[in-house]
Every structure is written in structure tokens, then in C-alpha cells.
Coordinates of C-alpha atoms in Angstrom, one line a residue:
X42 CA 2.9 50.6 -193.3
X43 CA 3.8 46.6 -192.3
X44 CA 4.8 45.2 -189.6
X45 CA 7.1 42.9 -190.9
X46 CA 8.9 39.8 -188.2
X47 CA 12.2 38.9 -189.8
X48 CA 13.2 35.5 -188.7
X49 CA 16.9 34.6 -189.4
X50 CA 19.0 31.8 -189.2
X51 CA 23.1 31.3 -189.0
X52 CA 24.0 31.6 -192.8
X53 CA 26.4 33.0 -194.8
X54 CA 24.4 34.5 -196.4
X55 CA 23.4 37.1 -192.8
X56 CA 25.3 40.2 -194.6
X57 CA 22.1 39.7 -196.9
X58 CA 19.4 39.8 -194.4
X59 CA 21.1 42.8 -192.9
X60 CA 20.8 44.6 -196.7
X61 CA 17.1 42.8 -196.9
X62 CA 16.1 44.8 -193.6
X63 CA 17.4 48.1 -194.3
X64 CA 15.8 48.4 -197.9
X65 CA 11.9 46.7 -196.6
X66 CA 12.6 49.8 -194.1
X67 CA 13.3 51.8 -196.7
X68 CA 9.9 51.0 -198.4
X69 CA 8.0 51.9 -195.1
X70 CA 7.6 48.6 -193.5
X71 CA 8.2 48.1 -189.8
X72 CA 10.8 45.3 -189.6
X73 CA 11.5 43.6 -186.2
X74 CA 14.2 41.0 -187.0
X75 CA 14.6 37.2 -184.6
X76 CA 17.7 35.4 -184.8
X77 CA 19.0 32.4 -184.1
X78 CA 21.0 32.0 -181.3
X79 CA 23.9 31.1 -183.7
X80 CA 23.0 33.8 -186.2
X81 CA 23.6 36.4 -183.1
X82 CA 27.4 34.3 -182.9
X83 CA 27.8 36.1 -186.5
X84 CA 25.3 39.4 -186.5
X85 CA 24.5 41.2 -183.9
X86 CA 21.0 42.0 -182.8
X87 CA 21.6 45.3 -182.6
X88 CA 22.5 46.0 -186.2
X89 CA 19.0 45.3 -187.2
X90 CA 17.9 47.3 -184.6
X91 CA 20.1 50.4 -186.0
X92 CA 19.3 49.5 -189.6
X93 CA 15.3 49.2 -188.8
X94 CA 15.3 51.2 -185.6
X95 CA 13.1 48.3 -184.4
X96 CA 14.0 46.0 -181.3
X97 CA 15.7 43.0 -183.1
X98 CA 16.3 39.7 -180.6
X99 CA 17.7 36.3 -180.3
X100 CA 16.8 35.2 -176.7
X101 CA 14.0 35.2 -174.7
X102 CA 15.2 34.5 -171.7
X103 CA 18.2 36.9 -171.5
X104 CA 16.7 39.4 -169.7
X105 CA 18.8 42.2 -171.5
X106 CA 16.8 41.3 -175.2
X107 CA 13.7 40.9 -173.0
X108 CA 10.7 43.4 -174.0
X109 CA 8.4 41.6 -172.1
X110 CA 7.4 38.3 -169.9
X111 CA 6.2 37.2 -173.6
X112 CA 8.3 38.3 -176.0
X113 CA 7.0 35.2 -178.4
X114 CA 3.8 36.3 -178.7
X115 CA 3.6 39.4 -178.4
X116 CA 5.7 39.3 -181.4
X117 CA 4.1 36.7 -183.8
X118 CA 0.8 38.4 -182.5
X119 CA 2.4 42.0 -183.8
X120 CA 3.0 40.8 -187.7
X121 CA 1.3 41.6 -190.8
X122 CA 3.7 39.3 -192.5
X123 CA 6.5 36.7 -191.2
X124 CA 9.9 36.2 -193.9
X125 CA 12.4 33.7 -192.4
X126 CA 15.3 35.5 -194.7
X127 CA 17.9 33.1 -194.5
X128 CA 15.8 30.0 -193.9
X129 CA 17.9 27.3 -193.0
X130 CA 17.8 23.3 -193.5
X131 CA 17.4 23.4 -189.9
X132 CA 15.0 26.3 -189.2
X133 CA 12.5 25.5 -191.9
X134 CA 12.4 21.3 -190.3
X135 CA 11.5 23.1 -187.1
X136 CA 8.7 25.1 -188.4
X137 CA 7.6 22.4 -191.1
X138 CA 7.2 20.3 -187.6
X139 CA 6.1 23.0 -185.4
X140 CA 9.3 22.7 -183.2
X141 CA 9.0 26.1 -180.9
X142 CA 12.4 25.2 -179.5
X143 CA 14.5 29.3 -179.9
X144 CA 12.8 32.7 -180.3
X145 CA 12.0 32.6 -184.1
X146 CA 10.2 28.9 -184.0
X147 CA 8.1 29.6 -180.7
X148 CA 6.6 33.7 -182.7
X149 CA 5.9 31.4 -185.7
X150 CA 4.0 28.9 -184.1
X151 CA 1.8 32.3 -182.4
X152 CA 0.9 34.1 -185.9
X153 CA -2.1 33.4 -187.1
X154 CA -2.6 31.2 -190.7
X155 CA -4.2 33.8 -192.2
X156 CA -1.5 36.3 -192.1
X157 CA 1.3 35.8 -195.4
X158 CA 4.3 33.6 -194.7
X159 CA 7.3 33.9 -197.0
X160 CA 10.6 31.7 -196.4
X161 CA 13.6 31.9 -198.0
X162 CA 16.2 29.8 -198.2
X163 CA 20.4 29.6 -198.2
X164 CA 22.3 26.3 -197.8
X165 CA 24.5 24.8 -200.0
X166 CA 22.8 23.1 -203.1
X167 CA 23.2 18.8 -201.5
X168 CA 21.9 20.1 -198.1
X169 CA 18.4 21.9 -200.2
X170 CA 18.3 18.7 -202.6
X171 CA 18.4 16.7 -199.2
X172 CA 15.0 14.1 -200.0
X173 CA 14.5 15.7 -195.6
X174 CA 14.6 18.7 -196.7
X175 CA 12.6 19.1 -200.1
X176 CA 9.8 17.2 -197.3
X177 CA 10.2 20.1 -195.0
X178 CA 9.9 22.4 -197.5
X179 CA 6.2 20.6 -199.1
X180 CA 5.0 19.9 -195.7
X181 CA 5.5 24.7 -195.1
X182 CA 3.9 24.9 -198.6
X183 CA 1.4 23.1 -197.7
X184 CA 1.0 25.1 -194.8
X185 CA 0.2 28.1 -196.5
X186 CA 4.4 29.4 -196.7
X187 CA 5.5 30.8 -200.0
X188 CA 8.4 30.5 -201.3
X189 CA 11.1 32.3 -202.6
X190 CA 13.0 30.4 -204.6
X191 CA 17.0 30.7 -203.9
X192 CA 19.0 31.2 -206.9
X193 CA 22.2 29.1 -208.7
X194 CA 25.3 30.7 -208.7
X195 CA 28.8 30.1 -206.6
X196 CA 28.5 29.0 -202.6
X197 CA 30.8 30.0 -199.6
X198 CA 31.1 26.8 -199.6
X199 CA 33.0 26.5 -203.0
X200 CA 30.2 24.4 -204.4
X201 CA 27.8 25.8 -207.4
X202 CA 24.4 25.6 -207.5
X203 CA 20.8 26.8 -206.2
X204 CA 21.2 27.3 -202.3
X205 CA 22.2 30.8 -202.8
X206 CA 19.2 33.6 -200.6
X207 CA 17.3 35.3 -203.5
X208 CA 19.6 38.6 -203.8
X209 CA 17.7 41.3 -201.4
X210 CA 15.3 43.7 -203.6
X211 CA 13.5 40.4 -205.8
X212 CA 13.1 39.2 -202.3
X213 CA 11.4 42.6 -201.2
X214 CA 9.5 42.3 -204.4
X215 CA 8.8 39.5 -203.5
X216 CA 7.5 41.1 -199.7
X217 CA 5.0 43.7 -202.4
X218 CA 3.5 41.6 -204.5
X219 CA 2.8 39.6 -201.7
X220 CA 1.2 42.6 -199.5
X221 CA -0.9 43.2 -203.0
X222 CA -2.2 40.2 -203.2
X223 CA -0.7 38.9 -206.4

């Protein structure tokens, strides 16, 4: 059983993160979820708690959500694998540049460098192809993150192309491969 820290950014693909959290839990992993504040406007952290049986939060400074005095440190030290899915352009940019402006980006900075870290992007194809996003993805890869490639298909915005969040079963398979060391 692995402690999986699941970070979720606001995205039309956020519903897939619910399925992902459930599937990871069914595989025997302990999944604690952190949502960006905007993601928590789309799906409440309590939904993830119901799916995983583990704490979920979005705001380190909300006394109703706070678990300890230093949630970001506790979460970062608890994690045995970090998975950002869906990872928006904003979240990827903050991770790539060490910007700790919310609970996810702060907790990720506490995670030891030898802990596996996976990014599963989800965004408009034009956004994904933007040179700034590509630079940030490259920086993340250079820093040891592994990429779960987005798929090609129809997007919620009406566009089509690369940028759809990988399917939950494919992300689970990537987690399992990573944990197996392959």
C-alpha cells in the first residue's frame, strides 16, 4: 500500500480525478487529495474523502479544513508518490518555478526529491502547445517529474487535439509502473 498525494487543478477533466482517486483506492493505495481553491469550487474536497476514506483539502488556512498546524509539511512528508491530475497550465507553471502559492504547490516543495512524481496535464491543445507551457513541462521533467501524456480528442471547449487528461485506468497503470520501477 502506497501513500499517494493526488493534486487536482481546476479543469473540465476534474470528474476524471474522482474516478482516478477511486481506482487508486481500489488498488489498495491510500490517497489524500489536495485541490486548488478553484478546483474546490467545482468539486468539494469531501467528495474525494468519500471516495478514498482519507482526508482531502484545498485551503491550508481554513480552520475547518486544517488537520495540523503545518498541513503542507505533513502532506509532503506523508507522500510516497505524488500525482498531479489534472495538472493545469497554471499548476505546472507554479511547480516548474517553485512558486508556493497554495496548499498543493507548497506541499509538493516539501516532498523529498527521491519520491516519484507524476504530472498528468489537461488543457486546451493550443495552451498545451504554448512555448511557455512546454518550457515549464521540460523544467518539470528535468527536475525528475514523469509525464503521463495527455490524449488526443474532443475537448470540453469544443476544440480537438492533444490535451485531454489521460484515462484514469491509464494513469493508474502509469502509477503502478512507476512504483514497480519500470
